[in-house]
Tab-separated table of C-alpha atoms and ligand atoms in Angstrom:
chain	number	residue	atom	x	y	z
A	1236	UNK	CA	0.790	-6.081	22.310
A	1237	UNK	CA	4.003	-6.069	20.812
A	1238	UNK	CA	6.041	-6.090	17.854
A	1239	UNK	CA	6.950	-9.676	17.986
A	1240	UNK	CA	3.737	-11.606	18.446
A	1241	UNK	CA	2.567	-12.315	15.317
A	1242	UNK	CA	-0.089	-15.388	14.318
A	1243	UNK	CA	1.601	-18.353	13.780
A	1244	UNK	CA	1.680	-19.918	10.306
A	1245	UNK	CA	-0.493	-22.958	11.208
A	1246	UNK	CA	-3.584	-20.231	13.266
A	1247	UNK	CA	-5.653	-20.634	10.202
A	1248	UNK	CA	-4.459	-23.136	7.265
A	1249	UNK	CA	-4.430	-21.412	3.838
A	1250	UNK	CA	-6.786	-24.296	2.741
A	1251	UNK	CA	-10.090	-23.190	5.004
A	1252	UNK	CA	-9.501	-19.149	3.771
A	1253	UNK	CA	-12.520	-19.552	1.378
A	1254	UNK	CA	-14.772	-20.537	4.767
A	1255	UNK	CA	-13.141	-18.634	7.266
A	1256	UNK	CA	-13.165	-15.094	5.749
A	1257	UNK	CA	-16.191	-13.215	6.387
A	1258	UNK	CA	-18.158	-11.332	3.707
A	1259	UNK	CA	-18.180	-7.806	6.329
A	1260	UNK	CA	-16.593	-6.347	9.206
A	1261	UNK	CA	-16.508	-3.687	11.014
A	1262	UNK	CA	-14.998	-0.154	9.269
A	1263	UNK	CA	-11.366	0.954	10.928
A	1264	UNK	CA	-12.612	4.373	10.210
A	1265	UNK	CA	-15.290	6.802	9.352
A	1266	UNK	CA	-15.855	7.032	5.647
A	1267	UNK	CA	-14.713	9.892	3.866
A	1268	UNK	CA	-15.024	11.031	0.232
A	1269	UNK	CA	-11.791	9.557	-1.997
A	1270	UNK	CA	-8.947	11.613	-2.477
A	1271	UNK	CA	-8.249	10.543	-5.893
A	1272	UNK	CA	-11.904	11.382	-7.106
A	1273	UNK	CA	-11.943	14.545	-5.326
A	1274	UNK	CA	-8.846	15.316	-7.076
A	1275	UNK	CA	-10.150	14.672	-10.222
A	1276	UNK	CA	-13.188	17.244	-9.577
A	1277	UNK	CA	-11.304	19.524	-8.421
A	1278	UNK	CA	-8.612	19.854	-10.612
A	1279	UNK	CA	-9.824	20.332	-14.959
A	1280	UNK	CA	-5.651	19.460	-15.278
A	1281	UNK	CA	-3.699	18.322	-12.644
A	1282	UNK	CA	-0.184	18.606	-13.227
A	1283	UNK	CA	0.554	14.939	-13.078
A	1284	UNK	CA	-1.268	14.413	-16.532
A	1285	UNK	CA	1.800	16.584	-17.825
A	1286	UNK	CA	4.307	14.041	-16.703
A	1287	UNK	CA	4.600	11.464	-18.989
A	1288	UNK	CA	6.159	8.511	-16.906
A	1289	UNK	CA	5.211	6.030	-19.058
A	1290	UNK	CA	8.748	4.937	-20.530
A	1291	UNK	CA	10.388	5.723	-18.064
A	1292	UNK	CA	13.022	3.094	-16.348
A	1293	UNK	CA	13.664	2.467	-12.635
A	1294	UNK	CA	16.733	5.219	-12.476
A	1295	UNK	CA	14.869	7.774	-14.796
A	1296	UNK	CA	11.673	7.130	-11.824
A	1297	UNK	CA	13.702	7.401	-8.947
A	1298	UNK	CA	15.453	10.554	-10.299
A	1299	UNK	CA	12.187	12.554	-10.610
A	1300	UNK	CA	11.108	10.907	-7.741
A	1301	UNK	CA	13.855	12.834	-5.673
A	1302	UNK	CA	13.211	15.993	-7.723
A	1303	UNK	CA	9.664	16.070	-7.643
A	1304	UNK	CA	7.607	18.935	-6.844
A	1305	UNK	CA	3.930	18.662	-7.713
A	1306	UNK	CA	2.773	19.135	-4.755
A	1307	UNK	CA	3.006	21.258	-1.436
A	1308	UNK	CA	4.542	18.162	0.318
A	1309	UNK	CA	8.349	18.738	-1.277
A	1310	UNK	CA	8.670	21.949	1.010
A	1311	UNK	CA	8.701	19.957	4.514
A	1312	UNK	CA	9.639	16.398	3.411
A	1313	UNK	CA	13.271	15.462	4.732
A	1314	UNK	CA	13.649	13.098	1.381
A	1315	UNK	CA	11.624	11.543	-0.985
A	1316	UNK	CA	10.845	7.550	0.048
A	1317	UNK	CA	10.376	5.898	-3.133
A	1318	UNK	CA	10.156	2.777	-2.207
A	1319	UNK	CA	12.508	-0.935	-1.481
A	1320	UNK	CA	12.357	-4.491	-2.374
A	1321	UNK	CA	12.684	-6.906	-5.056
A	1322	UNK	CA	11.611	-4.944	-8.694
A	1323	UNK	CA	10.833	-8.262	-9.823
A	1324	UNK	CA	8.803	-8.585	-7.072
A	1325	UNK	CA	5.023	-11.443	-7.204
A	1326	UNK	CA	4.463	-9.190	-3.913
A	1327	UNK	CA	3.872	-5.283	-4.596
A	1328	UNK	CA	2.592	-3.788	-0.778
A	1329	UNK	CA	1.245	-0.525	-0.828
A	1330	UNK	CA	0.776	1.618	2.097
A	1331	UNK	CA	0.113	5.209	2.830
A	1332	UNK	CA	2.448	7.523	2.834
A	1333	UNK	CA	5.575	7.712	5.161
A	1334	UNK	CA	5.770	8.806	8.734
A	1335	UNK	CA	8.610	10.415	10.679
A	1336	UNK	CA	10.957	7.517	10.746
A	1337	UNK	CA	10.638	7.113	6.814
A	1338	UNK	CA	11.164	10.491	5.947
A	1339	UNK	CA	14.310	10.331	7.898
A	1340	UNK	CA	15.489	6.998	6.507
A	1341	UNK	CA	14.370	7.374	3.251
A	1342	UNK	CA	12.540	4.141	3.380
A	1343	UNK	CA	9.260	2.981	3.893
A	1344	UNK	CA	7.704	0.786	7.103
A	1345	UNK	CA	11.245	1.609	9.085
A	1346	UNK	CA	9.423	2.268	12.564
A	1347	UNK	CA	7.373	-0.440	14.600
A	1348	UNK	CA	4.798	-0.696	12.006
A	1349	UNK	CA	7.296	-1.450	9.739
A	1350	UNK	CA	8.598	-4.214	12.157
A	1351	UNK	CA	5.473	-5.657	12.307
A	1352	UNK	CA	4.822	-6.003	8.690
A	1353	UNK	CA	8.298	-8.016	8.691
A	1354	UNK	CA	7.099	-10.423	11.071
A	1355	UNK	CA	3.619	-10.606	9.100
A	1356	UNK	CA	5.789	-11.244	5.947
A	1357	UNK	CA	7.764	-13.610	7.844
A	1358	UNK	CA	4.810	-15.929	8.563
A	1359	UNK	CA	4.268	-16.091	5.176
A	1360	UNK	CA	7.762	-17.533	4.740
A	1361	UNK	CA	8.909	-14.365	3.200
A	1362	UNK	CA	11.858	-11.857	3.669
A	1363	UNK	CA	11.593	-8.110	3.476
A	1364	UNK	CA	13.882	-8.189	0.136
A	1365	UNK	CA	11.557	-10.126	-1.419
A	1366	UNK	CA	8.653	-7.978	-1.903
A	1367	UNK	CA	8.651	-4.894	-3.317
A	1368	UNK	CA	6.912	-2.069	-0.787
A	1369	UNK	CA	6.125	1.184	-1.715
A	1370	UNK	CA	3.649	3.907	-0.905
A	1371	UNK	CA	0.245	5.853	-2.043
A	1372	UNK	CA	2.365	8.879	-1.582
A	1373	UNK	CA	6.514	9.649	-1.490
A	1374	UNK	CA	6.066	12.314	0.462
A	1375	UNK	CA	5.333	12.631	4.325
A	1376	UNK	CA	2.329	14.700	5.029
A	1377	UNK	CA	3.084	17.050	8.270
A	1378	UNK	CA	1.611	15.763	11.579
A	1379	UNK	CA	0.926	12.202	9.841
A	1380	UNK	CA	-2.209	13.532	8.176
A	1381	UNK	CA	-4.370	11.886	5.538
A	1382	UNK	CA	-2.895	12.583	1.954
A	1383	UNK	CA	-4.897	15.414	0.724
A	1384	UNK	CA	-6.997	14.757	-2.539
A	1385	UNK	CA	-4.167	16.985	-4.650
A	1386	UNK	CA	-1.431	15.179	-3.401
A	1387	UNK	CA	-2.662	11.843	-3.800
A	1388	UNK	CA	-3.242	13.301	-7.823
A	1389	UNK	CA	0.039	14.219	-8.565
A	1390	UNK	CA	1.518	11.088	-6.989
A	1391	UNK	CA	-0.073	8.334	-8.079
A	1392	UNK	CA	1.686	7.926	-12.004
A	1393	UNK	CA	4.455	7.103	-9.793
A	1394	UNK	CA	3.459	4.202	-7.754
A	1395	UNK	CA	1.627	3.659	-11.197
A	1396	UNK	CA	4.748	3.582	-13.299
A	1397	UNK	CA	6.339	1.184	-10.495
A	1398	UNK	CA	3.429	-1.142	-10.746
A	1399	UNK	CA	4.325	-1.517	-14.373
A	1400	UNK	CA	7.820	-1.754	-13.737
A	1401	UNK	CA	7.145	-4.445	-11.474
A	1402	UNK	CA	4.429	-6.394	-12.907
A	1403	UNK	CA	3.829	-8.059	-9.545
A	1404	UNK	CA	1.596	-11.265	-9.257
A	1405	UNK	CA	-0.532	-9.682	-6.519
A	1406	UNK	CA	-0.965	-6.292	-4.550
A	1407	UNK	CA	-1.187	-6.139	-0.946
A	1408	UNK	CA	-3.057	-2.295	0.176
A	1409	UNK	CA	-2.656	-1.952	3.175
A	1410	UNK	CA	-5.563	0.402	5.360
A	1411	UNK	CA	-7.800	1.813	3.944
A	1412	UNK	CA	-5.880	5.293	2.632
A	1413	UNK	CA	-4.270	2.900	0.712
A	1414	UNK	CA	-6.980	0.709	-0.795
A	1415	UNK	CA	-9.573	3.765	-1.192
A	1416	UNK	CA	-7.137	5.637	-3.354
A	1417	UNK	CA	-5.830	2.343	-5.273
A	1418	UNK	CA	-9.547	1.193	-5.672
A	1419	UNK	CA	-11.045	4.619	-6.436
A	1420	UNK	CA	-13.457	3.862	-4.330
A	1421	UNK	CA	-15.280	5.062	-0.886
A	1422	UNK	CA	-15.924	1.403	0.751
A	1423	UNK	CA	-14.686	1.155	3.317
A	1424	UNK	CA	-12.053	-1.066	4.461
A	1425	UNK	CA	-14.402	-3.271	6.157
A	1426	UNK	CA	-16.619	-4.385	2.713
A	1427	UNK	CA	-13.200	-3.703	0.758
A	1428	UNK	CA	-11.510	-7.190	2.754
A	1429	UNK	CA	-11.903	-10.739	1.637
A	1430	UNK	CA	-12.097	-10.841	-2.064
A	1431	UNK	CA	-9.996	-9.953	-5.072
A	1432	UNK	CA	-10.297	-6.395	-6.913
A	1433	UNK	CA	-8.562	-5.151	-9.748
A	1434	UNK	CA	-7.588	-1.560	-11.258
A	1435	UNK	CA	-7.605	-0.531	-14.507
A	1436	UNK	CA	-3.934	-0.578	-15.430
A	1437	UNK	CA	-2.732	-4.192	-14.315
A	1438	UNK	CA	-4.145	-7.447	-14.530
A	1439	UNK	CA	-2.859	-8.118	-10.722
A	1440	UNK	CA	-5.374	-8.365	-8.007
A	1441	UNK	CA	-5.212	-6.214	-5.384
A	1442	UNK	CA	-6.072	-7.677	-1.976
A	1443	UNK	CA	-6.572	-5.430	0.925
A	1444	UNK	CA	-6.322	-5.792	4.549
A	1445	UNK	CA	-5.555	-3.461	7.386
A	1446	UNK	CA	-2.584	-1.470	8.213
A	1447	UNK	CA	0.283	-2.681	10.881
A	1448	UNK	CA	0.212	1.027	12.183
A	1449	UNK	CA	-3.670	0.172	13.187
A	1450	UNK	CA	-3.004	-3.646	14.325
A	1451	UNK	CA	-0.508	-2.245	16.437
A	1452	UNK	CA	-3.633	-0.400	18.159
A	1453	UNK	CA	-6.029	-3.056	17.820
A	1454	UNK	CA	-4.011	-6.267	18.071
A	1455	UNK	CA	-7.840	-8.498	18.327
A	1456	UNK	CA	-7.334	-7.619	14.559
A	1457	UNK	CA	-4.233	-9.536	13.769
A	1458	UNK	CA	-6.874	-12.972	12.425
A	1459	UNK	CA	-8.770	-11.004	10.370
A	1460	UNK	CA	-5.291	-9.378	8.825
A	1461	UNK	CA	-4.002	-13.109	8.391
A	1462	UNK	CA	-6.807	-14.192	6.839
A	1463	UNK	CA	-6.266	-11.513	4.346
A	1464	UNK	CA	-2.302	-12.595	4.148
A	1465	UNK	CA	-3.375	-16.185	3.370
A	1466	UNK	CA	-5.800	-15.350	0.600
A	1467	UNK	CA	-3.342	-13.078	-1.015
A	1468	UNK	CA	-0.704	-16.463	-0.989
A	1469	UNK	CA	-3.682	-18.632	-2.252
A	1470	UNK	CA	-4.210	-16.181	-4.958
A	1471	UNK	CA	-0.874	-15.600	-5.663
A	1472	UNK	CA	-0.227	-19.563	-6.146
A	1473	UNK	CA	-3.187	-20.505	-7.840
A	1474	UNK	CA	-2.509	-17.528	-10.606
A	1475	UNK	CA	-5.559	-15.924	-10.510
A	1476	UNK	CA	-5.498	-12.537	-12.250
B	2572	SF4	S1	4.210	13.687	-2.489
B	2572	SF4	FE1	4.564	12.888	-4.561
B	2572	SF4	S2	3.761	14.499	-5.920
B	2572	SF4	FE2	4.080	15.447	-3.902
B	2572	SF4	S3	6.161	16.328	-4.009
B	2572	SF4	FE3	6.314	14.257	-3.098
B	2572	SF4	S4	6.790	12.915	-4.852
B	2572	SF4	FE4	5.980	14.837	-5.694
């Protein structure tokens, strides 16, 4: 497996992604309650609903980005990773939260997972700067673990405000912290694949496939990952939303 070796752009023409993409596969990972909804139980007020992000622009965002501290994860994050790309952006790809090369850099999908969602961008005749990729959470959690339900609560008007900001044409979730907490839903990533979802606060569908950090681990994965890619392009240029 490596880094490089990517599907070609002719391995499955965009035209036969209606037959080709299969209704269910297999999960990536045991099911587990949502972190958003748990949030929501848990918490009568989280602190979040006191931030009022709603008007703010991209410098006001990034600046309480950098100062935030809603949740535990300020006290052993290196820097806040906002997020990079094109703000006028059709793509908007969400992932997780950063690891230990983005909390360095400051930037998300910096290490090899990063370089492979270049080169799966790149097949799709696309460069880095022109999406806009950003995260479920700007923080990293410590040891790479999942985003706890609080975190994930006091983070998300963020990404939300960005989404606005953006107004991309479609949204790419990658694995399935990513889609669960987007979706606000428990499917898993398996049922989640193949078709077009939407969330409350954008007309944009959101399109979900699996995460380069786990095709770097499963590589037999890579089709079913470019099958997503190509319906999120046929989406994107037939303007469905
Ligand atoms: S993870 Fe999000 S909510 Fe928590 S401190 Fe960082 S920016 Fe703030």
């Amino acid at each position: 497996m490596g880094i490089d070796v990517w599907l070609p752009k002719d391995a499955l023409p965009a035209e036969n992604v209606e037959l080709e993409i299969p209704q269910a596969v297999a999960d990536v990972a045991p099911e587990k309650p949502v972190a958003i909804a748990e949030a929501q139980q848990q918490q009568a007020e989280p602190a979040s609903l006191d931030t009022d992000v709603s008007t703010l622009d991209w410098e006001a965002l990034q600046t309480r980005v950098t100062e935030c501290r809603l949740c535990d994860l300020h006290k052993s994050r290196t820097q806040t990773v906002f997020g990079v790309g094109n703000r006028n952006a059709d793509w908007l790809i969400i992932g997780e939260a950063p690891g230990a090369d983005e909390d360095r850099q400051g930037e998300p999908f910096v290490g090899r997972a990063g370089q492979l969602l270049n080169s799966m961008l790149q097949a799709l005749d696309l460069a880095r700067e022109d999406v806009y990729i950003a995260n479920i959470l700007k923080c990293r959690p410590p040891q790479n673990r999942d985003p706890k339900a609080e975190e994930v609560a006091h983070c998300m008007p963020w990404l939300q405000r960005q989404i606005q900001l953006i107004q991309p044409k479609v949204i790419l979730a990658l694995g399935r912290i990513a889609a669960q907490n987007l979706l606000q839903t428990n499917t898993s990533l398996g049922r989640l694949r193949g078709r077009l979802h939407y969330i409350d606060m954008t007309p944009t569908p959101v399109i979900v496939t699996y995460h380069p950090a786990y095709l770097l681990r499963s590589p037999l994965e890579k089709r079913k990952s470019w099958e997503d890619l190509l319906l999120a392009k046929k989406t994107l240029e037939s303007g469905v939303s």
